[in-house]
Coordinates of C-alpha atoms and ligand atoms in Angstrom, one line a residue:
M14 CA 29.3 -4.9 -17.9
H15 CA 27.3 -7.7 -19.4
D16 CA 24.1 -8.8 -17.6
P17 CA 24.9 -12.4 -16.7
Y18 CA 21.3 -13.4 -17.3
A19 CA 21.1 -11.8 -20.7
H20 CA 24.6 -12.4 -22.1
I21 CA 26.4 -15.7 -22.3
T22 CA 30.1 -16.1 -22.6
L23 CA 31.4 -19.1 -24.6
P24 CA 35.0 -20.2 -24.3
A25 CA 36.7 -21.0 -27.6
G26 CA 35.8 -24.4 -29.0
T27 CA 32.5 -24.7 -27.2
V28 CA 29.8 -26.4 -29.3
L29 CA 26.6 -24.5 -28.9
F30 CA 24.3 -26.8 -30.8
E31 CA 24.5 -29.8 -33.1
E32 CA 22.9 -30.5 -36.5
G33 CA 19.5 -32.3 -36.0
E34 CA 18.8 -31.0 -32.6
P35 CA 15.5 -29.0 -32.0
G36 CA 16.2 -25.3 -31.6
A37 CA 14.7 -22.9 -29.0
F38 CA 17.1 -20.0 -29.4
A39 CA 18.8 -17.8 -32.0
Y40 CA 21.8 -15.8 -30.9
L41 CA 23.0 -12.3 -31.5
I42 CA 26.8 -12.1 -31.5
V43 CA 28.2 -9.3 -29.4
T44 CA 31.8 -10.3 -29.8
G45 CA 33.7 -13.2 -31.2
R46 CA 33.2 -15.5 -34.2
I47 CA 31.1 -18.6 -34.6
A48 CA 31.7 -21.5 -37.1
I49 CA 28.6 -23.0 -38.7
Y50 CA 29.5 -26.5 -40.0
L51 CA 28.1 -29.8 -41.2
R52 CA 29.4 -33.2 -40.3
R53 CA 30.0 -35.4 -43.3
E54 CA 31.6 -38.9 -43.3
G55 CA 33.2 -38.1 -40.0
A56 CA 34.7 -34.8 -41.3
E57 CA 33.5 -31.3 -40.7
V58 CA 32.5 -29.0 -43.5
L59 CA 32.6 -25.4 -42.7
I60 CA 29.6 -23.6 -44.3
A61 CA 29.8 -20.1 -42.7
V62 CA 31.5 -18.0 -40.1
R63 CA 29.4 -15.5 -38.3
G64 CA 30.8 -12.5 -36.4
A65 CA 29.8 -9.5 -34.2
G66 CA 26.7 -7.8 -35.3
E67 CA 25.1 -11.0 -36.8
I68 CA 22.5 -13.4 -35.7
F69 CA 22.6 -17.2 -36.2
G70 CA 20.5 -20.2 -35.2
E71 CA 17.4 -18.4 -36.4
M72 CA 16.5 -20.9 -39.1
A73 CA 15.3 -23.7 -36.8
I74 CA 13.0 -21.2 -35.1
L75 CA 11.7 -19.6 -38.3
D76 CA 10.6 -22.9 -39.8
S77 CA 10.3 -25.1 -36.7
D78 CA 12.6 -27.7 -38.2
P79 CA 15.7 -29.2 -36.5
R80 CA 19.0 -27.4 -36.6
S81 CA 20.3 -27.6 -40.2
A82 CA 24.0 -27.3 -39.1
S83 CA 26.1 -27.3 -36.0
A84 CA 27.6 -24.1 -34.3
R85 CA 30.9 -23.8 -32.4
A86 CA 32.8 -20.8 -31.0
I87 CA 36.0 -20.2 -32.9
E88 CA 37.2 -17.9 -30.2
E89 CA 35.7 -16.7 -26.9
C90 CA 32.3 -15.3 -27.8
V91 CA 29.7 -13.1 -26.0
L92 CA 26.2 -13.9 -27.2
V93 CA 22.7 -12.7 -26.5
P94 CA 20.1 -15.5 -26.8
V95 CA 16.8 -14.6 -28.6
S96 CA 14.0 -16.9 -27.6
E97 CA 11.6 -18.6 -29.9
D98 CA 8.7 -16.5 -28.5
Q99 CA 10.6 -13.3 -29.2
I100 CA 11.1 -14.2 -32.9
K101 CA 7.7 -15.9 -33.5
H102 CA 5.8 -12.9 -32.1
R103 CA 7.6 -10.6 -34.5
L104 CA 7.0 -12.9 -37.3
S105 CA 3.3 -13.1 -36.6
Q106 CA 3.2 -9.2 -36.7
T107 CA 4.9 -8.9 -40.1
D108 CA 3.3 -8.6 -43.5
P109 CA 1.9 -12.0 -44.8
I110 CA 3.7 -11.6 -48.1
L111 CA 7.0 -11.1 -46.3
R112 CA 6.3 -14.2 -44.2
L113 CA 5.7 -16.2 -47.3
C114 CA 9.0 -14.9 -48.9
L115 CA 10.8 -15.8 -45.7
G116 CA 9.4 -19.4 -45.8
V117 CA 10.5 -19.8 -49.4
V118 CA 14.0 -18.5 -48.7
M119 CA 14.2 -20.9 -45.7
A120 CA 13.2 -23.9 -47.8
R121 CA 15.7 -23.0 -50.5
Y122 CA 18.5 -22.6 -48.0
R123 CA 17.7 -26.0 -46.5
E124 CA 17.8 -27.5 -50.0
T125 CA 21.2 -26.0 -50.6
I126 CA 22.5 -27.4 -47.3
A127 CA 21.1 -30.8 -48.2
L128 CA 23.0 -30.7 -51.5
L129 CA 26.2 -29.8 -49.6
R130 CA 25.6 -32.9 -47.5
V131 CA 25.5 -35.4 -50.5
Q132 CA 28.0 -33.9 -52.9
G133 CA 31.7 -34.6 -52.9
P134 CA 34.2 -32.4 -51.1
I135 CA 33.7 -28.7 -51.6
A136 CA 36.1 -25.9 -51.3
E137 CA 36.2 -24.3 -47.9
I138 CA 34.0 -21.2 -47.7
A139 CA 36.0 -18.1 -46.8
P140 CA 34.9 -16.7 -43.4
A141 CA 32.8 -13.6 -43.8
T142 CA 34.2 -10.5 -42.2
I143 CA 31.5 -8.1 -41.0
D144 CA 32.4 -4.4 -41.0
L145 CA 29.5 -2.7 -39.3
S146 CA 28.8 0.9 -40.2
D147 CA 27.9 3.2 -37.3
T148 CA 24.2 3.1 -38.1
A149 CA 24.2 -0.7 -38.4
R150 CA 26.1 -0.9 -35.1
A151 CA 23.6 1.4 -33.5
D152 CA 20.7 -0.7 -34.9
F153 CA 22.4 -3.9 -33.6
D154 CA 23.0 -2.4 -30.2
A155 CA 19.3 -1.3 -30.0
T156 CA 18.3 -4.8 -31.0
I157 CA 20.4 -6.2 -28.2
A158 CA 19.0 -3.8 -25.7
T159 CA 15.4 -4.7 -26.7
V160 CA 16.1 -8.4 -26.6
V161 CA 17.7 -8.1 -23.2
L162 CA 14.9 -6.0 -21.8
E163 CA 12.3 -8.4 -23.1
R164 CA 13.9 -11.3 -21.4
A165 CA 14.3 -9.3 -18.2
L166 CA 10.6 -8.4 -18.3
R167 CA 9.6 -12.0 -18.6
R168 CA 11.8 -12.8 -15.6
A169 CA 10.2 -9.8 -13.7
L170 CA 6.8 -11.3 -14.4
D171 CA 7.8 -14.7 -13.1
R172 CA 9.5 -13.2 -10.0
G173 CA 6.6 -10.9 -9.2
E174 CA 8.6 -7.7 -9.5
F175 CA 5.7 -5.5 -10.8
E176 CA 3.7 -3.3 -8.5
L177 CA 0.7 -1.1 -9.0
F178 CA 1.0 2.5 -7.7
L179 CA -2.2 4.5 -7.3
Q180 CA -2.8 8.2 -8.0
P181 CA -6.0 10.0 -6.7
I182 CA -8.5 11.5 -9.1
V183 CA -10.7 14.1 -7.4
R184 CA -13.9 16.1 -8.0
L185 CA -12.8 19.6 -8.8
G186 CA -14.5 22.1 -6.6
S187 CA -15.5 19.9 -3.7
E188 CA -12.1 18.1 -3.7
L189 CA -13.9 14.8 -2.8
L190 CA -12.1 11.7 -3.8
A191 CA -13.6 10.2 -7.0
G192 CA -11.2 7.3 -7.6
F193 CA -7.7 6.2 -8.5
E194 CA -5.6 5.4 -11.5
A195 CA -3.5 2.3 -11.3
L196 CA 0.0 2.9 -12.7
I197 CA 2.5 0.1 -13.0
R198 CA 6.0 0.2 -11.6
W199 CA 8.8 -2.4 -11.9
R200 CA 10.8 -2.9 -8.7
H201 CA 14.0 -3.9 -10.3
P202 CA 16.4 -5.7 -7.9
E203 CA 19.3 -3.5 -9.0
R204 CA 17.9 -0.4 -10.7
G205 CA 15.1 0.3 -8.2
L206 CA 11.8 1.6 -9.4
V207 CA 11.6 1.6 -13.2
P208 CA 8.9 3.9 -14.8
P209 CA 6.4 2.3 -17.3
M210 CA 7.6 4.4 -20.2
E211 CA 10.9 2.5 -20.1
F212 CA 9.3 -0.9 -20.5
I213 CA 5.6 -0.7 -21.7
P214 CA 6.6 0.1 -25.3
V215 CA 8.9 -2.9 -25.4
A216 CA 6.3 -5.1 -23.7
E217 CA 3.8 -4.0 -26.5
A218 CA 6.3 -4.8 -29.3
S219 CA 7.1 -8.2 -27.9
G220 CA 3.5 -9.2 -27.0
L221 CA 4.4 -9.5 -23.3
I222 CA 1.9 -6.7 -22.6
V223 CA -0.9 -9.3 -22.7
E224 CA 0.6 -11.1 -19.8
I225 CA 1.4 -7.9 -18.0
T226 CA -2.2 -6.7 -18.4
T227 CA -3.5 -10.1 -17.1
W228 CA -1.3 -9.6 -14.0
V229 CA -2.6 -5.9 -13.7
V230 CA -6.2 -7.1 -13.8
S231 CA -5.7 -9.8 -11.2
E232 CA -3.9 -7.3 -9.0
I233 CA -6.8 -4.9 -9.4
G234 CA -9.0 -7.7 -7.9
R235 CA -6.7 -7.7 -4.9
I236 CA -6.4 -4.0 -4.4
M237 CA -9.9 -2.8 -5.0
P238 CA -11.5 -4.4 -1.9
E239 CA -8.8 -2.8 0.2
I240 CA -9.5 0.6 -1.2
M241 CA -13.2 0.2 -0.6
L242 CA -12.5 -0.9 3.0
A243 CA -10.3 2.2 3.6
A244 CA -13.1 4.4 2.2
L245 CA -15.5 3.0 4.8
H246 CA -13.2 4.4 7.5
N247 CA -13.6 7.9 6.2
P248 CA -17.1 8.5 4.8
A249 CA -16.4 12.2 4.3
A250 CA -13.6 11.4 1.7
A251 CA -16.0 10.7 -1.1
D252 CA -19.7 11.0 -2.0
G253 CA -20.0 7.6 -3.7
P254 CA -18.1 4.4 -4.4
L255 CA -14.5 5.1 -5.5
F256 CA -13.5 3.9 -9.0
L257 CA -10.3 2.4 -10.2
S258 CA -8.9 3.2 -13.7
V259 CA -6.6 0.7 -15.4
N260 CA -4.5 1.3 -18.5
I261 CA -5.0 -1.1 -21.3
T262 CA -3.6 -1.3 -24.9
G263 CA -4.8 -2.2 -28.4
H264 CA -3.0 -5.5 -28.0
D265 CA -5.2 -6.4 -25.0
L266 CA -8.4 -5.4 -26.9
A267 CA -7.3 -7.4 -29.9
R268 CA -7.5 -10.6 -27.9
A269 CA -10.9 -12.2 -28.1
S270 CA -10.7 -13.4 -24.5
F271 CA -10.1 -9.9 -23.0
P272 CA -13.7 -9.0 -22.0
E273 CA -14.1 -12.5 -20.5
M274 CA -10.8 -12.3 -18.6
I275 CA -11.8 -9.0 -17.0
G276 CA -15.4 -10.2 -16.4
E277 CA -14.1 -13.3 -14.7
M278 CA -12.0 -11.2 -12.3
L279 CA -15.1 -9.0 -11.5
R280 CA -17.2 -12.1 -10.8
T281 CA -14.8 -13.9 -8.6
T282 CA -14.0 -10.8 -6.5
G283 CA -17.5 -9.4 -6.4
I284 CA -16.3 -6.0 -7.5
A285 CA -19.0 -3.9 -9.1
P286 CA -18.2 -3.4 -12.9
E287 CA -19.3 0.2 -12.6
T288 CA -16.3 0.9 -10.3
L289 CA -13.8 -0.2 -13.0
K290 CA -12.7 2.1 -15.8
L291 CA -10.6 1.0 -18.8
E292 CA -8.2 3.8 -20.1
I293 CA -7.1 3.5 -23.6
T294 CA -5.1 6.1 -25.5
E295 CA -6.4 7.8 -28.5
S296 CA -3.4 6.7 -30.5
T297 CA -3.7 3.0 -29.8
L298 CA -7.4 3.2 -30.5
M299 CA -6.7 4.8 -33.9
R300 CA -4.4 1.9 -34.9
D301 CA -7.3 -0.6 -34.9
P302 CA -10.6 1.1 -34.2
V303 CA -12.7 -1.7 -35.5
G304 CA -10.9 -4.4 -33.5
A305 CA -11.1 -2.4 -30.4
S306 CA -14.7 -1.6 -30.8
D307 CA -16.1 -5.1 -30.2
A308 CA -14.1 -5.6 -27.0
L309 CA -14.9 -2.1 -25.6
T310 CA -18.6 -2.6 -26.4
L311 CA -18.7 -5.9 -24.5
C312 CA -16.9 -4.3 -21.5
R313 CA -19.3 -1.4 -21.6
Q314 CA -22.3 -3.6 -21.8
A315 CA -21.0 -5.4 -18.7
G316 CA -21.1 -2.0 -16.9
M317 CA -17.4 -0.9 -17.0
G318 CA -16.5 2.7 -17.8
I319 CA -14.3 3.5 -20.9
A320 CA -12.0 6.5 -20.8
I321 CA -10.0 8.0 -23.7
D322 CA -6.6 8.8 -22.4
D323 CA -4.3 11.6 -23.5
F324 CA -7.2 13.1 -25.4
G325 CA -6.3 15.7 -27.9
T326 CA -2.8 14.3 -28.7
G327 CA -3.7 11.7 -31.4
Y328 CA -4.5 12.5 -35.0
S329 CA -8.0 11.3 -34.7
S330 CA -11.0 11.9 -36.8
L331 CA -13.2 12.1 -33.6
S332 CA -15.7 9.9 -35.4
Y333 CA -15.0 7.2 -32.9
L334 CA -16.7 9.4 -30.3
S335 CA -20.0 8.6 -31.8
T336 CA -19.3 4.9 -32.5
L337 CA -17.5 3.8 -29.4
P338 CA -19.1 3.5 -25.9
I339 CA -16.9 6.2 -24.3
T340 CA -17.8 7.4 -20.8
T341 CA -14.9 9.8 -19.9
L342 CA -12.3 12.0 -21.7
K343 CA -9.0 12.6 -20.1
V344 CA -7.3 15.8 -21.3
D345 CA -3.6 15.3 -21.8
R346 CA -1.2 16.9 -19.3
A347 CA 0.5 18.9 -22.1
F348 CA -2.6 21.2 -22.4
V349 CA -3.0 21.6 -18.6
R350 CA 0.7 22.4 -18.2
A351 CA 0.5 25.2 -20.7
M352 CA -3.0 26.6 -20.0
L353 CA -2.0 29.4 -17.6
T354 CA 0.6 30.9 -19.9
D355 CA -0.8 30.1 -23.3
P356 CA -4.4 31.2 -24.3
C357 CA -4.4 28.7 -27.2
N358 CA -4.1 25.8 -24.8
R359 CA -6.8 27.2 -22.6
Q360 CA -9.0 27.4 -25.6
I361 CA -8.3 23.8 -26.6
I362 CA -9.3 22.7 -23.1
K363 CA -12.5 24.8 -23.3
T364 CA -13.3 23.2 -26.7
I365 CA -12.8 19.7 -25.3
L366 CA -15.0 20.5 -22.3
R367 CA -17.8 21.8 -24.6
L368 CA -17.5 18.7 -26.9
A369 CA -17.7 16.4 -23.9
D370 CA -20.6 18.3 -22.5
E371 CA -22.4 17.9 -25.8
I372 CA -22.0 14.2 -25.9
G373 CA -22.8 14.1 -22.2
I374 CA -19.6 12.7 -20.7
P375 CA -17.3 14.1 -18.0
V376 CA -13.7 15.2 -18.4
V377 CA -10.7 14.4 -16.2
A378 CA -7.9 17.0 -16.5
E379 CA -4.5 15.3 -16.1
G380 CA -1.2 16.7 -14.7
I381 CA -2.6 19.4 -12.3
E382 CA 0.4 20.6 -10.4
E383 CA -0.8 23.9 -9.0
A384 CA -3.7 25.4 -7.2
A385 CA -4.2 28.0 -9.9
E386 CA -4.6 25.3 -12.5
A387 CA -7.2 23.4 -10.4
E388 CA -9.1 26.6 -9.8
A389 CA -9.1 27.6 -13.4
L390 CA -10.2 24.1 -14.6
S391 CA -13.0 24.1 -11.9
E392 CA -14.2 27.5 -13.1
M393 CA -14.3 26.2 -16.7
G394 CA -16.6 23.4 -15.6
C395 CA -14.1 20.5 -15.7
A396 CA -15.5 17.8 -13.4
F397 CA -12.4 15.8 -12.4
G398 CA -8.7 16.5 -11.8
Q399 CA -5.6 14.4 -11.4
G400 CA -2.0 15.4 -10.8
Y401 CA 0.8 16.0 -8.3
F402 CA -1.3 18.8 -6.7
Y403 CA -3.6 16.1 -5.4
G404 CA -1.1 13.4 -4.9
R405 CA 1.6 11.5 -6.8
P406 CA 1.2 7.8 -7.6
V407 CA 2.1 5.8 -4.5
P408 CA 1.9 2.2 -3.3
L409 CA -1.3 0.7 -1.9
S410 CA -0.3 1.1 1.8
D411 CA 0.2 4.9 1.3
T412 CA -3.0 5.1 -0.7
I413 CA -4.9 3.5 2.2
T414 CA -3.4 6.1 4.6
L415 CA -4.3 8.9 2.1
I416 CA -7.9 7.8 1.9
K417 CA -8.3 7.5 5.6
G418 CA -6.9 11.0 6.2
W419 CA -8.5 12.7 3.1
N420 CA -10.1 16.0 4.2
A421 CA -12.0 17.3 1.2
A422 CA -13.4 20.5 2.8
G423 CA -10.0 21.5 4.2
R424 CA -8.3 20.9 0.9
A425 CA -10.9 23.0 -1.0
A426 CA -10.5 25.9 1.4
R427 CA -6.7 25.8 1.1
R428 CA -6.9 25.6 -2.7
V429 CA -9.1 28.7 -3.0
A430 CA -6.8 30.6 -0.6
A431 CA -3.7 29.5 -2.6
A432 CA -5.1 30.2 -6.1
Ligands
C2E15 P1 -0.8 7.9 -18.5 O1 -1.9 6.8 -18.5 O2 -1.1 9.2 -19.2 O3 -0.6 8.2 -16.9 C1 -0.3 9.5 -16.4 C2 1.1 9.7 -16.2 O4 1.3 11.0 -15.8 C3 1.7 8.8 -15.1 O5 3.1 8.6 -15.4 C4 1.7 9.8 -13.9 O6 2.6 9.5 -12.9 C5 2.0 11.1 -14.6 N1 1.5 12.2 -13.8 C6 0.4 12.3 -13.1 N2 0.2 13.5 -12.6 C7 1.3 14.3 -13.0 C8 1.7 15.6 -12.7 O7 1.0 16.4 -12.1 N3 2.8 16.0 -13.3 C9 3.6 15.2 -14.1 N4 4.7 15.6 -14.6 N5 3.2 13.9 -14.3 C10 2.1 13.4 -13.8 P2 3.6 7.1 -15.3 O8 3.1 6.5 -14.1 O9 5.1 7.2 -15.5 O10 3.0 6.4 -16.5 C11 3.3 6.7 -17.8 C12 2.5 6.0 -18.8 O11 2.7 4.6 -18.8 C13 1.0 6.1 -18.5 O12 0.6 7.4 -19.0 C14 0.5 4.9 -19.3 O13 0.4 5.3 -20.7 C15 1.6 3.9 -19.2 N6 1.2 3.0 -18.1 C16 1.3 3.1 -16.8 N7 0.8 2.0 -16.1 C17 0.4 1.1 -17.1 C18 -0.2 -0.2 -17.1 O14 -0.5 -0.8 -16.0 N8 -0.5 -0.7 -18.3 C19 -0.2 -0.1 -19.5 N9 -0.6 -0.7 -20.6 N10 0.3 1.2 -19.5 C20 0.6 1.8 -18.3
CA16 CA1 -3.9 6.6 -18.1
CA17 CA1 -2.8 10.2 -19.8

């Protein structure tokens, strides 16, 4: 079934746009055929027919000029609109030479259309028939899915459908609470809770991630004081102020205004910068280490912590460890999951712990699901742990209940008994 917000159905004969109008959308054709035509001396000149698997209306967006021709549905059509933002963001990400080529092609195409307009009658152009191969069809379907998801994400932002869940991070050994990681969820009106891996990559590709992170940061400003307040109700839960970790991407760091945006949130809420940690994955860091460095340095100078997420999974040179102001390493869940059965993974964790020790920063082990893993990591000298064993990511209200009822001593005793 077509999503009525993402797909539009046009009855046969409908004019979608007219020559000379400004254009804000291009359209992917799911089914049906579209006639592209010019009006000349009261008559219509057909210049192309577009069918399923094609895009049309992209020209006005690519070169920001008015529509060069009109478009009408030849038969009933199902279309997926692609917004100006969606196209322009992608264009800005492409190679400058390709952008230049595209500009030239556009200009030539407009010249050709202008000639068609002034010359005498021309023979009707035969409608193209598109025969999509399986691969092309799969590509086209994937494009539609991405375009639809992007538009849905934009709507989700406008409608406030995102929510931050929180997962505890504890001190291994004492089992005192150390802080929480904020993990985004999308409360979709029909699909229910959508996990971030289903939409963060698309948000990154479309540039929407910047707005999502802006929302995340403002939400942190709302959540953090509530967490601090809950901790006051249970002084035995922690031995210092709790921190909050937030996931950010290379796209965020590439924006010059990022450190200021986050600093502004800290100033207006009065939250101590030391209680905020920025988590960035090794792989996004590797994509643009120089660009990320300036932003991370500014954030670190302001007092925030910087954690390398999924450490050990990227193909890194490790040289960034000496150049970037990193305060924490998070060992990827894959190593923790395999450590009890595979000596090699255990060795990798030991090596990471030694490395972190030498540069003087603590390690958080991710994905701890069993008492035996917690016990082994604690014995190996890992300072912090996170995983379902301590608690799954849950909404703020459940997190407040968790903090108020956290019994570190009791948990530690039970863990030792279970391991
Ligand atoms: P991550 O930053 O590595 O987050 C840890 C993920 O592991 C979370 O998945 C968490 O629910 C899951 N996890 C924690 N403990 C366990 C465990 O014991 N066992 C298992 N099987 N899984 C565990 P989640 O919440 O689905 O998030 C997935 C990824 O999405 C995150 O990986 C992060 O890269 C990204 N993400 C989440 N929230 C945000 C956000 O606000 N902004 C950005 N840019 N990315 C986010
Ligand atoms: Ca993370
Ligand atoms: Ca991680």
